[in-house]
Coordinates of C-alpha atoms and ligand atoms in Angstrom, one line a residue:
M1 CA 30.8 41.9 121.6
T2 CA 28.6 40.8 124.5
V3 CA 26.8 42.8 127.2
N4 CA 29.7 42.0 129.6
D5 CA 32.0 43.9 127.3
I6 CA 29.9 47.1 127.7
K7 CA 32.1 49.7 129.6
N8 CA 29.3 52.2 130.5
A9 CA 27.9 51.0 133.9
K10 CA 24.5 52.8 133.3
I11 CA 24.0 51.2 129.9
K12 CA 25.1 47.8 131.2
S13 CA 22.8 47.8 134.2
W14 CA 19.8 49.0 132.2
I15 CA 20.3 46.1 129.7
E16 CA 20.7 43.6 132.5
E17 CA 17.6 44.8 134.2
C18 CA 15.6 44.4 130.9
V19 CA 17.1 41.0 130.3
K20 CA 16.0 39.9 133.8
M21 CA 12.5 41.2 133.1
C22 CA 12.0 40.0 129.5
E23 CA 13.9 36.7 129.9
P24 CA 15.1 36.2 126.3
D25 CA 16.7 32.9 125.3
Q26 CA 19.8 34.8 124.3
V27 CA 21.1 38.4 123.9
V28 CA 22.9 39.7 120.8
V29 CA 24.7 43.0 120.7
C30 CA 24.3 44.2 117.1
D31 CA 27.4 45.4 115.3
G32 CA 25.5 46.9 112.3
S33 CA 27.6 45.0 109.8
A34 CA 26.5 43.9 106.3
A35 CA 27.2 40.3 107.4
E36 CA 24.9 40.7 110.4
Y37 CA 22.2 42.2 108.2
D38 CA 22.3 39.2 105.8
R39 CA 22.3 36.7 108.6
L40 CA 19.2 38.3 110.1
V41 CA 17.5 38.4 106.7
K42 CA 18.2 34.7 106.4
V43 CA 16.6 34.1 109.8
C44 CA 13.5 35.9 108.5
V45 CA 13.4 34.2 105.1
D46 CA 13.9 30.7 106.7
A47 CA 11.1 31.5 109.2
G48 CA 8.8 32.3 106.2
L49 CA 8.5 36.0 107.3
A50 CA 10.4 37.5 104.4
T51 CA 10.4 36.9 100.6
P52 CA 13.5 37.8 98.6
L53 CA 12.6 39.9 95.5
A54 CA 14.1 38.6 92.3
K55 CA 13.5 42.0 90.6
K56 CA 15.1 44.2 93.2
P57 CA 18.7 43.4 94.4
H58 CA 19.1 42.7 98.0
S59 CA 15.5 43.5 98.8
Y60 CA 12.8 41.7 100.7
L61 CA 9.0 41.7 101.2
F62 CA 7.5 41.3 104.7
R63 CA 3.8 40.8 105.4
S64 CA 2.6 41.9 108.8
D65 CA -0.4 40.6 110.8
P66 CA -3.6 42.3 109.5
S67 CA -4.1 43.8 113.0
D68 CA -0.6 45.4 113.0
V69 CA -0.5 47.7 110.0
A70 CA 0.0 51.2 111.3
R71 CA 0.8 53.4 114.2
V72 CA -1.9 52.9 117.0
E73 CA -2.6 56.4 118.2
K74 CA -5.2 55.2 120.8
R75 CA -2.5 53.0 122.3
T76 CA 0.2 55.7 122.4
F77 CA 0.8 57.3 125.7
I78 CA 2.6 60.3 127.2
A79 CA 3.2 59.2 130.8
S80 CA 4.2 62.5 132.4
K81 CA 3.9 62.7 136.2
K82 CA 1.2 65.3 135.8
Q83 CA -1.7 64.8 133.3
E84 CA -1.6 68.5 132.5
D85 CA 1.9 68.2 131.2
A86 CA 0.8 65.7 128.5
G87 CA -2.0 68.2 127.6
P88 CA -5.4 67.8 125.9
T89 CA -4.2 66.1 122.7
N90 CA -2.2 63.2 124.2
N91 CA -3.4 60.0 125.9
W92 CA -2.1 60.0 129.4
I93 CA -1.6 57.3 132.1
D94 CA 0.2 57.9 135.4
P95 CA 3.7 56.6 134.9
V96 CA 3.7 54.5 138.1
E97 CA 0.5 52.8 137.0
L98 CA 1.7 52.4 133.4
K99 CA 5.0 50.9 134.4
A100 CA 3.3 48.4 136.7
T101 CA 1.0 47.3 133.8
M102 CA 3.8 47.1 131.3
K103 CA 6.2 45.3 133.7
G104 CA 3.5 42.7 134.0
L105 CA 3.4 42.4 130.2
Y106 CA 7.2 42.5 129.7
K107 CA 7.8 39.7 132.3
G108 CA 9.0 36.7 130.3
C109 CA 7.8 38.3 127.1
M110 CA 11.0 37.3 125.2
H111 CA 10.9 33.5 126.0
G112 CA 12.0 31.6 122.9
R113 CA 13.3 34.8 121.3
T114 CA 16.6 36.7 121.0
M115 CA 17.0 40.1 122.5
Y116 CA 18.9 42.4 120.2
V117 CA 20.8 45.3 121.6
I118 CA 20.9 48.1 118.9
P119 CA 23.1 51.1 119.7
F120 CA 22.0 53.9 117.4
C121 CA 22.6 57.5 116.6
M122 CA 19.9 60.0 115.4
G123 CA 21.8 62.4 113.1
P124 CA 25.2 62.2 111.5
L125 CA 27.6 60.5 113.9
G126 CA 29.5 63.0 116.0
S127 CA 27.2 65.9 114.9
P128 CA 26.8 68.5 117.7
I129 CA 23.0 68.2 117.1
A130 CA 22.8 64.4 117.1
K131 CA 21.5 62.3 120.0
Y132 CA 22.1 58.7 120.9
G133 CA 19.9 55.8 122.0
I134 CA 19.8 52.0 122.5
E135 CA 16.9 49.9 121.4
L136 CA 16.4 46.5 122.9
T137 CA 14.1 44.4 120.7
D138 CA 13.0 40.9 120.1
S139 CA 12.3 41.5 116.4
E140 CA 14.7 40.8 113.6
Y141 CA 12.5 43.0 111.3
V142 CA 13.1 45.9 113.7
V143 CA 16.9 45.3 113.7
L144 CA 16.9 45.3 109.8
N145 CA 14.8 48.5 109.6
M146 CA 16.8 50.3 112.3
D147 CA 19.9 49.5 110.2
I148 CA 18.5 51.4 107.3
M149 CA 16.7 54.2 109.3
T150 CA 19.5 55.1 111.7
R151 CA 23.2 55.0 112.1
A152 CA 23.4 51.8 114.1
G153 CA 25.9 49.3 115.4
E154 CA 29.5 49.2 116.6
K155 CA 30.5 52.6 115.3
V156 CA 28.1 54.2 117.8
W157 CA 29.7 53.0 121.0
P158 CA 32.5 55.7 121.1
Y159 CA 29.7 58.3 121.3
L160 CA 27.5 56.7 123.8
D161 CA 27.5 58.0 127.4
D162 CA 25.1 58.2 130.3
N163 CA 23.0 60.6 128.3
F164 CA 21.4 58.0 126.0
V165 CA 17.7 57.4 125.4
P166 CA 16.7 53.9 126.5
C167 CA 14.2 52.3 124.2
L168 CA 12.7 48.9 125.1
H169 CA 10.6 47.0 122.5
S170 CA 8.9 43.7 122.4
V171 CA 6.5 42.2 119.9
G172 CA 4.7 40.8 122.9
K173 CA 4.4 37.2 121.8
P174 CA 6.6 34.8 123.8
L175 CA 7.4 31.5 122.2
E176 CA 6.9 28.8 124.9
N177 CA 8.2 25.2 124.8
G178 CA 10.1 25.5 121.5
A179 CA 7.1 27.0 119.6
K180 CA 8.0 28.8 116.3
D181 CA 6.4 31.8 114.5
N182 CA 5.8 29.5 111.5
G183 CA 5.7 32.4 109.0
V184 CA 3.2 34.4 111.1
W185 CA 4.1 38.0 112.1
A186 CA 4.3 38.2 115.9
C187 CA 2.4 40.9 117.8
A188 CA -0.1 41.2 120.7
P189 CA -3.8 42.0 120.5
V190 CA -4.6 45.7 120.3
E191 CA -5.6 46.0 124.0
K192 CA -2.2 44.8 125.0
K193 CA -0.3 47.2 122.7
Y194 CA 1.4 50.1 124.5
I195 CA 3.6 52.7 122.8
S196 CA 4.7 54.6 125.9
Q197 CA 6.9 57.7 126.3
F198 CA 8.0 58.7 129.8
P199 CA 9.1 62.4 129.1
E200 CA 10.7 63.1 132.5
E201 CA 13.0 60.1 132.1
H202 CA 13.5 60.4 128.3
L203 CA 12.4 56.8 128.2
V204 CA 10.5 54.8 125.6
W205 CA 8.7 51.5 126.3
S206 CA 6.9 49.8 123.4
F207 CA 5.0 46.5 123.6
G208 CA 2.8 44.4 121.3
S209 CA 3.4 45.9 117.9
G210 CA 6.1 45.1 115.4
Y211 CA 5.2 47.7 112.8
G212 CA 6.8 51.0 111.8
G213 CA 6.4 53.9 114.1
N214 CA 5.3 51.6 117.0
A215 CA 8.5 49.5 116.8
L216 CA 11.3 51.5 115.1
L217 CA 11.7 53.5 118.2
G218 CA 14.3 56.0 116.9
K219 CA 11.7 57.6 114.6
K220 CA 8.4 58.9 116.1
C221 CA 9.0 57.8 119.7
F222 CA 12.6 59.2 120.1
A223 CA 13.2 61.7 117.3
L224 CA 9.8 63.4 117.9
R225 CA 8.0 62.6 121.1
I226 CA 11.1 62.4 123.4
A227 CA 13.2 64.8 121.3
S228 CA 10.5 67.5 121.5
V229 CA 10.7 67.3 125.3
I230 CA 14.6 67.5 125.2
A231 CA 14.4 70.3 122.6
R232 CA 12.2 72.3 125.0
E233 CA 14.5 71.7 127.9
E234 CA 17.6 72.7 125.8
G235 CA 16.1 75.5 123.6
W236 CA 15.9 74.0 120.2
L237 CA 13.2 72.5 117.9
A238 CA 12.4 68.8 117.1
E239 CA 9.9 68.9 114.3
H240 CA 7.9 66.7 112.0
M241 CA 9.3 68.4 108.9
L242 CA 11.0 67.7 105.6
I243 CA 14.2 69.5 104.7
L244 CA 14.8 70.7 101.2
K245 CA 17.8 72.3 99.4
L246 CA 16.8 74.8 96.7
T247 CA 19.3 76.0 94.1
N248 CA 18.3 78.8 91.8
P249 CA 19.6 79.3 88.2
K250 CA 22.3 81.6 89.5
G251 CA 23.6 78.8 91.7
E252 CA 22.4 80.4 94.9
V253 CA 21.3 77.9 97.6
K254 CA 18.7 78.1 100.3
Y255 CA 17.3 75.4 102.6
V256 CA 13.7 75.2 103.8
T257 CA 11.8 72.9 106.2
G258 CA 8.2 72.0 105.9
A259 CA 5.4 70.5 108.1
F260 CA 2.4 68.9 106.4
P261 CA -0.3 66.6 107.9
S262 CA -0.5 63.1 106.4
A263 CA -1.8 62.7 102.9
C264 CA -0.5 66.1 101.8
G265 CA 2.3 64.8 99.6
K266 CA 5.1 65.5 102.1
T267 CA 7.4 62.8 100.7
N268 CA 6.7 63.9 97.1
L269 CA 7.6 67.5 98.0
A270 CA 10.8 66.3 99.7
M271 CA 11.8 64.7 96.4
L272 CA 10.3 67.1 93.9
I273 CA 11.5 67.4 90.3
P274 CA 11.1 71.1 89.4
T275 CA 9.3 72.1 86.2
I276 CA 10.9 75.5 86.0
P277 CA 14.2 75.6 84.1
G278 CA 17.5 76.0 85.9
W279 CA 16.1 75.2 89.3
K280 CA 17.4 72.3 91.4
V281 CA 15.5 70.8 94.4
E282 CA 17.4 68.3 96.5
T283 CA 16.4 66.3 99.6
V284 CA 18.0 66.6 103.0
G285 CA 15.2 64.9 104.9
D286 CA 11.7 63.7 104.2
D287 CA 10.1 63.5 107.7
I288 CA 11.9 64.9 110.7
A289 CA 14.1 68.0 111.3
W290 CA 16.0 69.0 114.4
M291 CA 16.8 72.7 114.4
K292 CA 19.3 74.5 116.6
F293 CA 20.8 78.0 116.6
G294 CA 24.3 78.1 115.2
K295 CA 27.0 80.5 116.4
D296 CA 26.0 82.9 113.6
G297 CA 22.5 83.2 115.0
R298 CA 20.8 81.2 112.2
L299 CA 18.8 78.1 112.7
Y300 CA 20.5 75.0 111.4
A301 CA 18.7 71.7 110.7
I302 CA 19.8 68.1 110.6
N303 CA 17.8 65.1 109.4
P304 CA 18.1 62.7 112.3
E305 CA 17.3 59.7 110.1
A306 CA 19.4 57.8 107.6
G307 CA 16.5 56.3 105.6
F308 CA 13.0 56.7 104.3
F309 CA 10.0 54.8 105.7
G310 CA 7.7 55.9 102.8
V311 CA 4.1 55.0 102.0
A312 CA 4.2 52.8 98.9
P313 CA 0.7 53.1 97.4
G314 CA 0.4 56.2 95.2
T315 CA 4.2 56.3 94.6
S316 CA 4.7 56.2 90.8
A317 CA 7.1 57.5 88.2
Q318 CA 4.7 60.5 87.9
S319 CA 4.2 61.3 91.6
N320 CA 7.8 60.5 92.9
K321 CA 10.3 59.0 90.5
N322 CA 13.1 59.7 93.0
A323 CA 11.4 57.6 95.7
L324 CA 11.0 54.7 93.3
E325 CA 14.7 54.9 92.5
A326 CA 15.7 55.1 96.2
A327 CA 13.7 51.9 96.8
S328 CA 15.1 50.0 93.7
K329 CA 17.6 48.0 95.8
N330 CA 18.7 47.3 99.4
T331 CA 15.1 48.0 100.4
I332 CA 12.6 46.3 102.8
F333 CA 9.0 46.4 101.6
T334 CA 6.2 45.8 104.0
N335 CA 2.6 44.8 103.1
C336 CA 3.0 45.4 99.4
A337 CA 1.7 42.9 96.8
L338 CA 4.1 40.3 95.3
T339 CA 4.1 39.8 91.5
E340 CA 4.8 36.4 89.8
D341 CA 8.2 37.6 88.5
G342 CA 9.4 38.5 92.0
D343 CA 8.7 42.2 92.2
V344 CA 6.5 44.4 94.4
W345 CA 3.3 46.1 93.2
W346 CA 0.8 48.6 94.8
E347 CA -2.2 50.6 93.9
G348 CA -1.2 53.9 92.2
I349 CA 2.2 52.5 91.0
G350 CA 1.3 53.8 87.6
Y351 CA 0.7 50.6 85.7
P352 CA -1.6 47.5 86.1
A353 CA -0.1 44.3 87.3
K354 CA -0.1 41.2 85.2
G355 CA -1.1 37.6 86.0
K356 CA -1.5 36.6 89.6
L357 CA -0.5 38.6 92.7
V358 CA 0.0 37.6 96.2
D359 CA -1.8 40.3 98.2
W360 CA -0.7 41.8 101.5
K361 CA -2.7 39.2 103.4
G362 CA -0.9 36.4 101.5
N363 CA -3.9 35.5 99.2
V364 CA -3.2 34.7 95.6
R365 CA -5.5 36.7 93.4
D366 CA -5.9 37.6 89.7
A367 CA -4.5 41.1 89.0
L368 CA -7.0 43.7 87.8
P369 CA -6.6 45.6 84.5
K370 CA -5.9 48.9 86.2
D371 CA -3.7 50.2 89.0
K372 CA -6.7 50.9 91.4
S373 CA -8.7 48.5 93.4
P374 CA -12.0 48.8 95.2
K375 CA -11.7 50.1 98.8
G376 CA -11.1 47.2 101.2
E377 CA -9.9 44.9 98.4
E378 CA -6.5 46.5 97.8
F379 CA -3.6 44.2 96.9
A380 CA -1.2 46.3 98.9
H381 CA -2.3 47.7 102.2
P382 CA -2.9 51.5 102.0
N383 CA -0.2 52.0 104.6
A384 CA 2.3 49.6 102.9
R385 CA 5.8 50.9 103.2
F386 CA 9.3 50.8 101.7
T387 CA 12.3 51.2 104.0
A388 CA 15.1 52.6 101.8
P389 CA 18.5 54.1 102.5
A390 CA 18.4 57.9 102.0
K391 CA 21.8 57.8 100.3
Q392 CA 20.2 55.9 97.4
C393 CA 17.8 58.7 96.5
P394 CA 19.0 60.3 93.2
C395 CA 18.2 63.8 94.5
I396 CA 19.8 63.5 98.0
A397 CA 21.8 66.7 98.7
S398 CA 25.5 66.3 98.8
D399 CA 25.5 67.9 102.3
W400 CA 22.6 66.0 103.7
E401 CA 24.9 64.6 106.4
S402 CA 26.6 67.8 107.2
P403 CA 27.3 67.5 111.0
E404 CA 26.6 71.2 111.7
G405 CA 23.3 71.0 109.8
V406 CA 22.1 73.3 107.0
P407 CA 21.0 76.9 107.6
I408 CA 17.2 77.3 107.2
S409 CA 15.8 80.3 105.4
A410 CA 12.2 79.4 105.3
I411 CA 9.7 77.2 107.1
L412 CA 6.6 76.0 105.3
F413 CA 3.3 74.8 106.7
G414 CA 0.5 73.3 104.6
G415 CA -2.7 71.3 104.7
R416 CA -5.3 69.9 102.3
R417 CA -7.7 72.8 102.1
P418 CA -10.1 72.7 99.1
S419 CA -11.3 76.3 99.9
T420 CA -10.4 79.5 101.8
V421 CA -6.6 79.1 102.1
P422 CA -4.7 80.5 99.1
L423 CA -1.8 78.9 97.2
V424 CA 0.7 80.7 99.4
H425 CA 1.0 83.4 102.0
Q426 CA 3.8 84.6 104.2
S427 CA 3.6 85.5 107.9
R428 CA 4.4 89.1 108.9
N429 CA 6.8 87.9 111.5
W430 CA 7.9 84.9 113.6
N431 CA 4.9 84.9 116.0
H432 CA 2.5 85.3 113.1
G433 CA 4.3 82.2 111.6
V434 CA 3.7 80.4 114.9
F435 CA 0.1 81.3 114.6
L436 CA 0.0 79.8 111.0
G437 CA 1.7 76.6 112.3
S438 CA -0.9 76.4 115.2
I439 CA -3.9 76.4 112.8
V440 CA -2.5 73.8 110.3
G441 CA -5.2 71.3 109.3
S442 CA -6.9 69.5 106.5
E443 CA -10.5 69.4 105.5
I444 CA -12.2 66.1 106.5
T445 CA -13.5 64.2 103.5
A446 CA -15.7 61.1 103.3
A447 CA -12.6 59.1 102.5
S448 CA -10.7 60.3 105.6
T449 CA -13.5 59.7 108.2
I450 CA -16.0 57.1 109.2
D451 CA -18.2 59.8 110.8
A452 CA -20.3 61.4 108.1
S453 CA -21.1 64.4 110.4
Q454 CA -17.5 65.5 110.3
V455 CA -17.2 65.8 106.5
G456 CA -16.3 69.4 105.5
K457 CA -14.9 70.3 109.0
I458 CA -11.3 71.1 109.5
R459 CA -9.2 68.4 111.3
R460 CA -6.5 70.6 112.9
D461 CA -3.0 69.2 113.2
P462 CA -0.9 72.0 114.6
F463 CA 2.6 72.0 113.1
A464 CA 1.6 68.5 111.8
I465 CA 3.0 67.2 115.1
L466 CA -0.2 66.4 117.0
P467 CA 0.5 62.7 117.3
F468 CA 4.2 63.3 118.0
C469 CA 4.4 66.0 120.6
G470 CA 5.8 64.7 123.9
Y471 CA 4.2 67.4 126.0
N472 CA 1.3 69.9 126.3
M473 CA 0.6 71.3 122.8
G474 CA -0.2 74.7 124.3
D475 CA 3.3 74.7 125.9
Y476 CA 4.7 73.6 122.6
F477 CA 3.3 76.8 120.9
Q478 CA 4.9 78.8 123.7
H479 CA 8.2 77.1 123.1
W480 CA 8.1 78.2 119.5
I481 CA 7.4 81.8 120.6
D482 CA 10.3 81.5 123.1
V483 CA 12.7 80.2 120.4
G484 CA 11.8 83.3 118.4
N485 CA 12.5 85.5 121.4
A486 CA 15.8 83.8 122.0
A487 CA 17.1 84.7 118.5
K488 CA 20.2 87.0 118.6
D489 CA 18.9 88.7 115.6
K490 CA 15.2 88.3 114.5
D491 CA 16.1 89.1 110.9
L492 CA 18.1 85.9 110.8
L493 CA 15.1 83.7 111.8
P494 CA 13.6 81.7 108.9
K495 CA 10.6 83.3 107.1
I496 CA 7.4 81.4 107.6
F497 CA 4.9 80.5 104.9
Y498 CA 1.6 78.7 104.5
V499 CA 1.1 76.8 101.2
N500 CA -2.0 74.9 99.9
W501 CA -1.6 72.8 96.8
F502 CA -5.2 71.4 97.1
R503 CA -7.7 74.2 96.2
K504 CA -10.6 72.6 94.3
D505 CA -13.3 73.7 91.8
D506 CA -15.4 70.7 91.1
N507 CA -17.5 72.7 88.6
N508 CA -14.6 73.2 86.2
A509 CA -14.4 70.1 84.0
E510 CA -11.1 71.2 82.5
L511 CA -9.2 70.7 85.8
P512 CA -7.8 67.2 86.4
G513 CA -9.5 65.9 89.6
G514 CA -11.0 69.4 90.0
F515 CA -7.7 70.7 91.4
M516 CA -6.9 74.3 90.7
W517 CA -3.2 73.9 91.0
P518 CA -1.2 71.1 89.3
G519 CA 1.0 70.3 92.4
Y520 CA 4.0 68.0 92.2
G521 CA 6.9 69.5 90.2
D522 CA 5.0 72.7 89.5
N523 CA 5.2 73.4 93.3
S524 CA 8.7 74.6 92.3
R525 CA 6.9 77.8 91.0
V526 CA 5.8 78.6 94.6
L527 CA 9.2 77.6 96.0
E528 CA 10.8 80.2 93.6
W529 CA 8.5 82.9 95.0
I530 CA 9.4 81.8 98.6
F531 CA 13.1 81.8 97.7
D532 CA 12.9 85.4 96.4
R533 CA 10.9 86.5 99.4
C534 CA 13.7 85.2 101.6
D535 CA 16.0 87.6 99.7
G536 CA 13.6 90.4 100.4
K537 CA 12.5 90.8 96.8
D538 CA 9.6 93.2 96.1
N539 CA 7.3 90.4 94.8
F540 CA 4.5 90.7 97.3
I541 CA 1.4 92.5 98.4
D542 CA 0.3 93.1 101.9
T543 CA -3.1 91.5 102.6
P544 CA -5.3 91.0 105.7
I545 CA -3.9 87.4 106.1
G546 CA -0.2 88.2 105.4
Y547 CA 2.1 88.8 102.4
M548 CA 1.0 87.2 99.1
P549 CA 2.4 87.1 95.5
K550 CA 1.8 90.3 93.6
E551 CA 0.4 89.9 90.1
G552 CA 2.9 88.2 87.8
A553 CA 5.1 87.2 90.7
I554 CA 4.4 83.4 90.3
N555 CA 6.3 82.1 87.3
T556 CA 3.7 80.6 84.9
D557 CA 5.9 79.9 81.9
G558 CA 4.9 76.5 80.5
L559 CA 1.9 76.1 82.8
A560 CA -1.2 74.7 81.2
D561 CA -3.7 77.5 80.2
Y562 CA -6.4 76.3 82.5
Y563 CA -4.1 76.7 85.5
K564 CA -3.1 80.1 84.4
K565 CA -6.8 80.9 84.4
T566 CA -7.3 79.5 88.0
L567 CA -4.2 81.2 89.5
P568 CA -5.8 84.6 90.2
E569 CA -8.6 82.8 92.2
I570 CA -6.2 80.8 94.4
L571 CA -4.1 84.0 95.0
K572 CA -7.1 86.0 96.3
V573 CA -8.0 86.5 100.0
D574 CA -11.4 84.9 100.5
V575 CA -12.4 87.4 103.2
E576 CA -15.7 85.6 104.1
G577 CA -14.0 82.2 104.2
W578 CA -11.3 83.5 106.5
K579 CA -13.9 85.0 108.8
K580 CA -15.4 81.5 109.2
E581 CA -11.9 80.2 109.8
V582 CA -11.3 82.8 112.6
K583 CA -14.6 81.7 114.2
D584 CA -13.7 78.0 114.0
I585 CA -10.3 78.7 115.6
R586 CA -11.8 80.9 118.3
E587 CA -14.7 78.5 119.1
N588 CA -13.4 75.1 118.4
H589 CA -9.6 75.0 118.2
Y590 CA -7.9 77.4 120.6
P591 CA -10.2 76.7 123.6
K592 CA -8.8 73.2 123.8
F593 CA -5.5 74.5 125.1
G594 CA -7.0 76.6 128.0
K595 CA -4.5 78.5 130.0
H596 CA -1.6 76.9 128.1
L597 CA -2.5 78.9 124.9
P598 CA 0.0 81.7 124.6
K599 CA -1.6 85.1 124.8
E600 CA 0.4 86.1 121.7
L601 CA -1.6 83.7 119.5
M602 CA -4.9 85.1 120.8
S603 CA -3.8 88.7 119.9
I604 CA -2.8 87.5 116.4
L605 CA -6.2 86.0 116.0
D606 CA -7.9 89.2 117.1
D607 CA -5.6 91.2 114.8
L608 CA -6.5 88.9 111.9
E609 CA -10.2 89.4 112.6
K610 CA -9.8 93.2 112.7
R611 CA -7.9 93.2 109.3
L612 CA -10.6 91.0 107.7
N613 CA -13.4 93.3 109.0
A614 CA -11.5 96.3 107.7
A615 CA -11.3 94.7 104.3
N616 CA -15.1 94.8 103.8
Ligands
O2Y701 O1 2.4 53.6 110.1 C1 3.5 53.8 110.6 O2 3.9 53.2 111.5 C2 4.4 54.7 110.0 S1 4.0 56.4 110.3 C3 5.1 57.4 109.4 C4 6.2 56.8 108.8 C5 7.1 57.6 108.1 C6 6.9 58.9 108.1 N1 5.9 59.5 108.7 C7 5.0 58.7 109.3 C8 3.8 59.5 110.0 O3 2.9 58.9 110.5 O4 3.9 60.7 110.1
MN702 MN1 5.8 61.5 109.4

């Protein structure tokens, strides 16, 4: 198929306009076939950009440029017509000015390259919740990753109409006069990188980066930043959330979604292996959930993606056996280390490497006798990734592609909070749950900042969506409140919980890493309590911060004695700690949103303060 064969006039003229601007040597309309995948892999291998892995069938290792290793938040823009509509937490440039700048960069940017046309669907094909887009890109790596991460290719055309999200991407490095990449990852210098969302036009323009969220435009740019805007217009929720399917020993099923800031073990929770007998946890999604009311008045979620773009370092048989299995074949690895026998290796994989390794920068170095490396000398980049088909995950739920989605009973929020926030508490109602989402954050550690003065403060990441909300975050809070108000029956709304797996007691030498809760598979004990709460079980006490497990309500069978001893402490309300929390929210967090902060959230904060004062 060629561009001339495209029937839809709007799509055809948009592609022609982009071809005129970018001036590629040729245009290829992707069919999404296995043959096409293998042909493009060969292009990458022959160009020295990809290495086939002898130990993992049909899998390849790519090394990016050292300057192009992660999402670039400071070069990510929400170009709404009014700055106020982007809000205080997004970078804003006037769309007319940004388009002029970017058109200058796009002019001739695909010289010597092929423009690939990727029709794709976010969500199961034909699902009433799914949405469609077309990515134009000059990167074979992007085509391969989009093939895994989305439903892409020929099968999408019957569903495409004028209502598609146009996504234009270029690595920003034209090849003039027959120049070749010669095994060097193509990208532009940081000041020329632009990851731009135009919310009023539902349009994405990305330039200068070939990596992950900057370049696979279906993911963060479309499924979160643009989809959050569409969701607000249409009355649904586009969220940075995992989706889990829980089955109890009686065979009863509930689905939950969960939002966690980075480095809180979201992918591990999405693929958790429960330690409590008889329980089953299965994955519907690991990163993004789109939730819409069904005819029965319940919120239904789909995972708009078809693959996992997971962080490799720290993924081991102990932390996430299912992710390792998902990435055991048909997988693209980026910025991992290469072993002598043709496998990938990374820090925290659970075993030391042997002999020599090629590190993520392409240097051959002797492996160390452990699976850790000094900071800055890692063999795999800390943001090294695997791109694996979701269907390969051993715990993928049988209904993960259900077109109508799965009915959500509970929504979880969490952060890395070494003090104050208990293991789990439940909101009193939907708006109180919105309050909990609005205060999500993790404590800043020396490892997570370069500014020593910030250590110990809370880095708020409301709903864990701060870098991915396509409009004013205050209006986003209001949208959540509006969705609650739009429910036919409030009792059918998901119950909302705040969990914290990361309480610490550094003075207790018995606790591994000082953590007061084991986490990982033992989080199933908390999921059990949540499951029962959704059934209205009398397993709770009313506290100043919300509903919490009553004594004995968390299943501790088989739990190590030292965790049984710490449990009462992490199930207590730290009244003084919460008073400091209220002060921080009132003085440092909520004022950022000015008049866009819903009054309901301020009343809930006042109410929390009153309850804490009354608890003295
Ligand atoms: O660094 C990147 O480009 C990837 S970011 C990412 C990838 C998968 C899931 N979540 C994220 C994220 O930053 O939240
Ligand atoms: Mn994410």
